[in-house]
Short mmCIF file of C-alpha atoms and ligand atoms in Angstrom, two decimals:
data_model
loop_
_atom_site.label_atom_id
_atom_site.label_comp_id
_atom_site.label_asym_id
_atom_site.label_seq_id
_atom_site.Cartn_x
_atom_site.Cartn_y
_atom_site.Cartn_z
CA MET A 400 30.99 304.53 64.94
CA SER A 401 27.80 304.58 62.97
CA CYS A 402 26.61 301.57 60.97
CA PRO A 403 26.22 300.79 58.19
CA ARG A 404 29.18 302.80 56.97
CA ILE A 405 31.61 302.83 54.08
CA GLU A 406 35.24 303.23 55.05
CA VAL A 407 37.20 304.87 52.26
CA ASP A 408 40.98 304.68 52.25
CA LEU A 409 41.88 307.84 50.34
CA SER A 410 45.57 306.99 50.12
CA LYS A 411 44.76 303.73 48.30
CA ILE A 412 42.63 305.64 45.82
CA ARG A 413 45.43 308.13 45.29
CA VAL A 414 47.95 305.34 44.74
CA ASN A 415 45.61 303.55 42.31
CA THR A 416 45.31 306.76 40.32
CA GLN A 417 49.08 307.30 40.33
CA THR A 418 49.57 303.74 39.11
CA VAL A 419 47.33 304.10 36.03
CA VAL A 420 48.58 307.64 35.34
CA ARG A 421 52.21 306.43 35.36
CA ARG A 422 51.48 303.44 33.15
CA LEU A 423 49.39 305.31 30.60
CA GLY A 424 51.49 308.49 30.49
CA PRO A 425 54.32 307.04 28.36
CA ARG A 426 51.68 305.90 25.87
CA GLY A 427 50.39 309.43 25.47
CA ILE A 428 47.16 308.74 27.33
CA GLY A 429 45.91 311.01 30.10
CA VAL A 430 43.44 309.89 32.76
CA THR A 431 40.05 311.48 33.26
CA ALA A 432 38.52 310.01 36.40
CA VAL A 433 34.87 308.98 36.53
CA THR A 434 33.20 309.94 39.81
CA LYS A 435 29.68 308.62 39.21
CA ALA A 436 30.04 305.54 41.42
CA VAL A 437 30.93 307.75 44.37
CA CYS A 438 28.25 310.35 43.51
CA GLY A 439 30.89 313.04 43.00
CA HIS A 440 32.21 312.76 46.55
CA PRO A 441 34.59 315.74 46.80
CA ALA A 442 37.25 314.23 49.10
CA ILE A 443 37.49 311.13 46.90
CA ALA A 444 37.72 313.36 43.84
CA LYS A 445 40.54 315.34 45.45
CA ALA A 446 42.48 312.16 46.25
CA ILE A 447 42.12 311.18 42.58
CA LEU A 448 43.31 314.60 41.38
CA ASP A 449 46.24 314.35 43.80
CA GLY A 450 47.07 311.06 42.11
CA GLY A 451 47.49 312.83 38.77
CA ALA A 452 44.15 312.60 36.96
CA LEU A 453 43.87 315.50 34.51
CA GLY A 454 40.18 316.06 35.02
CA LEU A 455 36.94 314.56 36.26
CA THR A 456 33.83 313.34 34.53
CA ASP A 457 30.44 312.24 35.81
CA ALA A 458 27.14 311.07 34.36
CA ARG A 459 24.92 313.30 36.53
CA ILE A 460 24.89 317.06 36.78
CA ASN A 461 23.97 316.90 40.50
CA ASN A 462 27.25 315.12 41.17
CA VAL A 463 29.13 317.75 39.19
CA GLN A 464 27.44 320.49 41.22
CA ARG A 465 28.58 318.74 44.39
CA LEU A 466 32.18 318.80 43.11
CA ARG A 467 31.94 322.47 42.20
CA GLN A 468 30.37 323.43 45.53
CA ALA A 469 33.34 321.82 47.27
CA GLY A 470 35.66 324.17 45.41
CA ILE A 471 36.95 321.81 42.73
CA THR A 472 37.75 323.87 39.64
CA CYS A 473 39.57 321.32 37.44
CA PRO A 474 38.02 320.53 34.04
CA VAL A 475 34.81 318.52 34.49
CA THR A 476 32.87 316.90 31.66
CA LEU A 477 29.50 315.20 31.56
CA ILE A 478 29.81 311.67 30.12
CA ARG A 479 26.12 311.04 29.70
CA THR A 480 24.58 312.99 26.86
CA PRO A 481 22.83 315.93 28.58
CA MET A 482 19.10 316.07 29.17
CA LEU A 483 17.47 318.88 27.21
CA SER A 484 15.96 320.03 30.50
CA GLN A 485 19.42 320.49 32.05
CA VAL A 486 21.43 322.29 29.38
CA ASP A 487 21.75 325.48 31.46
CA GLU A 488 23.33 323.62 34.38
CA VAL A 489 25.56 321.62 32.04
CA VAL A 490 26.95 324.77 30.46
CA GLN A 491 27.35 326.41 33.86
CA PHE A 492 29.20 323.59 35.63
CA CYS A 493 30.97 321.60 32.87
CA GLU A 494 33.66 322.65 30.41
CA ALA A 495 32.46 320.05 27.94
CA SER A 496 30.00 317.21 27.51
CA TYR A 497 29.75 313.99 25.51
CA ASN A 498 26.99 314.27 22.95
CA THR A 499 25.06 312.17 20.46
CA GLU A 500 22.03 314.33 19.56
CA ILE A 501 22.17 317.45 17.43
CA ALA A 502 19.06 318.89 19.15
CA VAL A 503 20.85 318.71 22.48
CA ILE A 504 24.01 320.28 21.05
CA ALA A 505 21.91 323.13 19.62
CA ALA A 506 20.29 323.69 23.03
CA LEU A 507 23.71 323.65 24.71
CA ALA A 508 24.87 326.23 22.17
CA SER A 509 21.93 328.54 22.96
CA ALA A 510 22.49 328.13 26.69
CA ALA A 511 26.19 328.88 26.26
CA ILE A 512 25.47 332.02 24.24
CA ARG A 513 23.06 333.22 26.97
CA LYS A 514 25.86 332.78 29.51
CA ASP A 515 28.50 334.24 27.22
CA LYS A 516 30.44 330.98 27.27
CA VAL A 517 31.73 328.44 24.80
CA HIS A 518 30.85 324.84 25.71
CA GLY A 519 33.04 321.98 24.49
CA ILE A 520 31.40 319.19 22.51
CA ILE A 521 32.87 315.70 22.39
CA LEU A 522 30.98 313.49 19.98
CA MET A 523 30.35 309.99 21.29
CA VAL A 524 30.66 307.36 18.56
CA GLU A 525 28.92 303.99 18.59
CA MET A 526 31.69 301.42 18.08
CA GLY A 527 29.93 298.20 19.07
CA ASP A 528 28.69 298.53 22.65
CA ARG A 529 25.19 299.30 21.32
CA ARG A 530 24.54 301.87 24.03
CA GLU A 531 24.98 305.55 23.20
CA GLY A 532 26.75 306.95 20.19
CA ILE A 533 26.53 308.37 16.69
CA LEU A 534 27.07 305.78 13.97
CA PRO A 535 30.61 306.11 12.58
CA GLU A 536 29.37 306.89 9.06
CA ASN A 537 27.43 309.90 10.40
CA VAL A 538 30.09 311.40 12.66
CA ALA A 539 31.78 313.66 10.09
CA GLU A 540 28.45 315.17 9.09
CA VAL A 541 27.40 315.86 12.70
CA ALA A 542 30.86 317.33 13.36
CA GLN A 543 30.39 319.71 10.43
CA GLN A 544 27.03 320.82 11.83
CA VAL A 545 28.61 321.50 15.22
CA MET A 546 31.28 323.59 13.49
CA THR A 547 28.60 325.94 12.19
CA MET A 548 27.16 326.65 15.64
CA GLU A 549 28.14 329.49 17.89
CA GLY A 550 28.41 328.85 21.62
CA VAL A 551 29.90 325.40 21.19
CA ALA A 552 33.31 324.16 20.07
CA LEU A 553 34.05 320.71 18.75
CA THR A 554 36.80 319.49 21.10
CA GLY A 555 36.90 315.77 20.54
CA ILE A 556 35.41 312.40 19.80
CA GLY A 557 35.09 309.39 22.04
CA ALA A 558 33.79 305.87 22.26
CA ASN A 559 32.58 303.61 25.00
CA PHE A 560 32.92 299.84 25.30
CA ALA A 561 31.79 296.98 27.50
CA CYS A 562 29.13 298.92 29.42
CA LEU A 563 26.06 297.30 27.88
CA SER A 564 27.66 294.48 25.94
CA GLY A 565 30.33 293.49 28.45
CA ILE A 566 32.76 293.04 25.56
CA ALA A 567 36.18 294.73 25.77
CA PRO A 568 37.32 296.64 22.68
CA SER A 569 39.45 294.97 20.04
CA ALA A 570 42.60 296.49 18.54
CA SER A 571 40.79 296.94 15.23
CA GLN A 572 37.91 298.83 16.86
CA MET A 573 40.43 301.15 18.49
CA ALA A 574 42.22 301.65 15.17
CA SER A 575 38.86 302.55 13.59
CA LEU A 576 38.29 305.20 16.23
CA CYS A 577 41.71 306.71 15.42
CA ASP A 578 40.87 306.68 11.70
CA LEU A 579 37.62 308.44 12.48
CA ALA A 580 39.48 311.18 14.37
CA ASN A 581 41.60 311.75 11.26
CA GLU A 582 38.52 311.74 9.06
CA VAL A 583 36.72 314.32 11.20
CA GLU A 584 39.77 316.56 11.12
CA GLY A 585 40.05 316.11 7.38
CA VAL A 586 36.51 317.39 6.97
CA CYS A 587 36.34 319.98 9.76
CA GLY A 588 39.86 321.29 10.00
CA PRO A 589 40.53 321.80 13.69
CA PHE A 590 42.77 319.55 15.65
CA LEU A 591 40.63 317.43 17.94
CA LYS A 592 41.96 317.99 21.43
CA THR A 593 40.45 314.85 22.91
CA VAL A 594 40.25 311.39 21.44
CA SER A 595 38.78 309.48 24.35
CA GLY A 596 39.17 305.74 23.86
CA GLY A 597 36.82 304.38 26.50
CA ASN A 598 36.70 303.22 30.10
CA SER A 599 38.41 300.76 32.45
CA ALA A 600 37.67 297.93 30.01
CA ASN A 601 40.19 299.58 27.64
CA LEU A 602 43.14 299.10 30.00
CA PRO A 603 44.25 295.68 28.69
CA TRP A 604 44.33 297.22 25.18
CA ALA A 605 45.98 300.46 26.34
CA LEU A 606 48.69 298.66 28.30
CA GLY A 607 49.23 295.96 25.66
CA ASP A 608 51.90 295.71 23.00
CA ARG A 609 50.17 297.53 20.18
CA THR A 610 50.34 301.21 19.43
CA THR A 611 47.60 303.29 21.01
CA GLY A 612 47.53 305.65 18.03
CA ARG A 613 45.66 308.88 18.48
CA ILE A 614 43.88 307.91 21.68
CA ASN A 615 44.99 310.46 24.29
CA ASP A 616 42.37 309.99 27.02
CA LEU A 617 40.66 307.22 28.96
CA ARG A 618 37.75 307.74 31.34
CA LEU A 619 38.47 305.51 34.32
CA GLY A 620 36.14 304.74 37.20
CA GLU A 621 36.21 301.13 38.32
CA ALA A 622 39.95 300.65 37.77
CA ILE A 623 40.81 303.58 40.05
CA LEU A 624 38.19 302.94 42.71
CA LEU A 625 38.24 299.14 42.89
CA GLY A 626 41.48 298.19 41.14
CA VAL A 627 39.79 295.64 38.90
CA ASP A 628 39.29 295.06 35.18
CA PRO A 629 35.50 295.27 34.74
CA THR A 630 35.23 292.67 32.00
CA SER A 631 37.13 289.92 33.85
CA GLY A 632 36.64 291.12 37.43
CA ASP A 633 40.36 290.42 37.95
CA GLN A 634 42.65 292.60 40.02
CA ILE A 635 44.84 294.92 37.93
CA GLY A 636 48.47 294.28 38.91
CA GLY A 637 49.73 296.68 41.55
CA MET A 638 46.33 298.19 42.31
CA TYR A 639 44.44 298.14 45.60
CA THR A 640 41.08 296.36 45.48
CA ASP A 641 40.14 297.25 49.04
CA ALA A 642 39.98 301.03 49.09
CA PHE A 643 36.30 300.73 50.09
CA THR A 644 34.87 298.57 52.89
CA LEU A 645 31.23 298.31 53.85
CA VAL A 646 30.67 297.74 57.57
CA ALA A 647 27.37 296.50 59.04
CA GLU A 648 26.25 295.70 62.56
CA VAL A 649 24.95 292.40 63.94
CA ILE A 650 21.46 292.73 65.45
CA GLU A 651 20.52 289.08 66.05
CA THR A 652 22.43 285.83 66.38
CA GLY A 653 21.44 282.25 66.95
CA VAL A 654 20.23 279.06 65.41
CA LYS A 655 17.03 278.97 63.42
CA PRO A 656 14.95 275.83 62.90
CA ALA A 657 14.45 274.55 59.36
CA PRO A 658 11.81 276.52 57.46
CA PHE A 659 8.20 275.62 58.20
CA PRO A 660 6.61 273.67 55.35
CA ILE A 661 4.28 276.51 54.40
CA ALA A 662 4.08 278.59 51.26
CA LEU A 663 5.53 282.06 51.32
CA THR A 664 2.83 284.51 52.31
CA ASP A 665 3.40 286.52 49.17
CA PRO A 666 4.79 284.49 46.30
CA THR A 667 5.35 287.63 44.26
CA THR A 668 7.75 289.07 46.82
CA GLU A 669 11.18 288.63 45.42
CA ARG A 670 13.32 287.08 48.05
CA LEU A 671 16.95 286.50 47.61
CA ARG A 672 17.85 283.01 48.68
CA THR A 673 21.18 281.58 47.72
CA VAL A 674 21.42 278.88 50.37
CA THR A 675 18.52 276.60 51.17
CA SER A 676 18.96 275.95 54.85
CA ARG A 677 18.74 272.28 55.60
CA GLY A 678 18.13 271.69 59.30
CA ALA A 679 19.25 274.16 61.89
CA SER A 680 22.04 276.57 61.04
CA ALA A 681 24.10 279.16 62.87
CA ARG A 682 23.05 282.50 61.50
CA MET A 683 23.29 286.14 62.21
CA ILE A 684 21.25 289.08 61.06
CA LEU A 685 22.84 292.37 60.10
CA ALA A 686 21.09 295.73 59.97
CA MET A 687 21.50 296.29 56.23
CA GLY A 688 19.47 295.25 53.21
CA HIS A 689 18.50 295.81 49.61
CA GLN A 690 17.74 299.44 50.40
CA ASP A 691 21.41 300.01 51.19
CA THR A 692 23.37 298.17 48.55
CA ASP A 693 23.42 295.46 45.89
CA ILE A 694 23.64 292.49 48.25
CA LEU A 695 24.80 290.13 45.48
CA GLY A 696 27.76 292.45 44.90
CA LEU A 697 29.18 291.90 48.40
CA SER A 698 31.96 289.43 49.02
CA MET A 699 31.14 287.48 52.14
CA PRO A 700 33.77 287.31 54.89
CA VAL A 701 35.71 284.04 55.08
CA GLY A 702 33.61 281.26 56.64
CA SER A 703 30.32 283.03 55.93
CA THR A 704 27.60 282.40 53.39
CA LEU A 705 24.79 284.60 52.23
CA ILE A 706 21.44 283.07 53.26
CA GLY A 707 19.23 285.89 52.11
CA ALA A 708 18.28 289.51 52.31
CA THR A 709 15.22 291.71 52.42
CA SER A 710 14.91 295.48 52.31
CA ASP A 711 16.49 296.01 55.74
CA HIS A 712 17.89 292.66 56.89
CA LEU A 713 20.87 290.65 55.75
CA VAL A 714 20.95 287.02 56.93
CA ILE A 715 24.32 285.30 56.95
CA GLY A 716 25.25 281.75 57.89
CA THR A 717 28.56 281.20 59.57
CA SER A 718 30.75 278.21 60.17
CA ARG A 719 33.03 280.20 62.43
CA SER A 720 32.42 281.23 66.01
CA MET A 721 29.35 283.37 66.22
CA LYS A 722 29.76 287.12 66.52
CA GLN A 723 27.98 288.93 69.31
CA VAL A 724 25.10 291.31 68.91
CA GLY A 725 26.54 294.77 68.41
CA SER A 726 29.72 293.58 66.69
CA GLU A 727 30.60 294.52 63.12
CA VAL A 728 31.01 292.57 59.89
CA ARG A 729 33.11 293.93 57.01
CA PHE A 730 32.49 293.41 53.30
CA GLN A 731 34.24 294.25 50.06
CA MET A 732 31.96 295.56 47.32
CA ASN A 733 31.85 295.23 43.57
CA TYR A 734 31.07 298.29 41.42
CA ASN A 735 27.29 297.86 41.63
CA ALA A 736 27.30 297.43 45.37
CA LEU A 737 29.63 300.44 45.76
CA MET A 738 27.46 302.62 43.53
CA HIS A 739 24.29 301.81 45.48
CA ALA A 740 25.91 302.09 48.89
CA MET A 741 27.46 305.47 48.09
CA ALA A 742 24.01 306.77 47.14
CA ALA A 743 22.18 305.27 50.13
CA PRO A 744 21.01 307.95 52.57
CA ASP A 745 21.56 305.85 55.70
CA ILE A 746 25.17 304.93 55.04
CA GLU A 747 27.85 307.14 56.47
CA VAL A 748 31.01 307.68 54.43
CA LYS A 749 34.04 307.57 56.72
CA LEU A 750 37.28 308.84 55.22
CA LEU A 751 40.54 307.13 56.20
CA GLY A 752 44.10 307.39 54.95
CA ASP A 753 45.86 310.70 54.74
CA PRO A 754 43.43 312.99 52.98
CA PRO A 755 45.00 315.94 51.23
CA THR A 756 44.94 318.76 53.76
CA ARG A 757 44.53 321.40 51.10
CA LEU A 758 43.24 321.38 47.57
CA SER A 759 45.92 320.13 45.25
CA ARG A 760 47.24 322.56 42.64
CA ARG A 761 45.35 320.69 39.98
CA ALA A 762 42.11 320.80 41.96
CA GLN A 763 42.46 324.52 42.37
CA GLY A 764 43.37 325.07 38.75
CA LYS A 765 42.32 328.46 37.52
CA VAL A 766 41.71 329.91 40.96
CA GLU A 767 45.34 329.50 41.92
CA HIS A 768 46.44 330.87 38.59
CA LEU A 769 44.31 333.96 39.06
CA ALA A 770 45.81 334.48 42.51
CA LEU A 771 49.25 334.61 40.93
CA VAL A 772 48.34 337.27 38.39
C1 PLP B 2140 30.63 304.76 33.49
C2 PLP B 2140 31.33 305.24 32.31
C3 PLP B 2140 32.73 305.24 32.27
C4 PLP B 2140 33.58 304.65 33.37
O1 PLP B 2140 33.52 303.25 33.33
P1 PLP B 2140 34.47 302.36 34.28
O2 PLP B 2140 34.25 300.98 33.79
O3 PLP B 2140 34.01 302.59 35.66
O4 PLP B 2140 35.86 302.83 34.06
C5 PLP B 2140 33.35 305.81 31.17
N1 PLP B 2140 32.62 306.31 30.14
C6 PLP B 2140 31.28 306.31 30.14
C7 PLP B 2140 30.55 306.89 28.99
C8 PLP B 2140 30.58 305.77 31.22
O5 PLP B 2140 29.25 305.77 31.20
#
């Protein structure tokens, strides 16, 4: 089997999705799955849809195109406010997008009119993460402007937490978002279809004791893929944390003498060194490096320590019996490591588990419906 590779257990991803869908359903919250960390990988997306996600969302239009080319016809939104240079593709491939800029919304509207479509607009509100979003006091006004435009329909509002700040949302922030939904409807009239409360960092709030109010959607990536709460890094009860495994091959083993007392040839070269090797140590080199993944986001196998990495080499110290050249070492990845590895051109993605043999009903969506007519 080729190395390095990512082994993906599709059944674990499906079960993770089912678990969050079942827990959030009784609270009136549907799950929109975020596929950006897996670059819109179609088979992974299908496993997620099989698990009961209502739709998909991604930050990049290329990933959405990949989903569409694989025959996925469920609702797909763009969670990153569209680039002006990509509005035609956004309107073509996405039912709706999250937006913060009126100039972009106007361009989406023109593009939609050209294509004889109506594109959904979800306004992203800044609620404290200090990344994207319209300030709450300006949302009603922007919503009114959107209402006057042809080619676009105001379908919802949303907020995002913990991405830049790392701080999970508070109950009062979530209540403010619900109030804002009511305010926008008071001014604009239509019932907002989507009130999207945030991402995986919202799960402790959403599954807690308090009412979840008007929030009827969460956009979940990390929780479904890695089974962890992003703010604490802790496993979410009942979820698999090992749906993805990164496998690399040993290309050198042995004992290296202590480093020579010379300066590094290039002091500006950033070298990752977490263990200063005192004396000789048993080490192995794997054919994988910074070009493939975020090395600091790998959990080392038991008995192993990270000595360092360069673009193409990963040096590991081991207290266990040495592996042979040609053998494989397996790693779990955090979200950053997963995201980089999934995008790395030299890493094969190997699908395990029982992949859905046909597109699920949800994945087929409209196509199946048309076939019935
Ligand atoms: C990445 C992202 C998400 C998903 O975040 P997770 O922590 O992976 O659940 C949701 N919403 C927006 C706007 C994002 O950028």
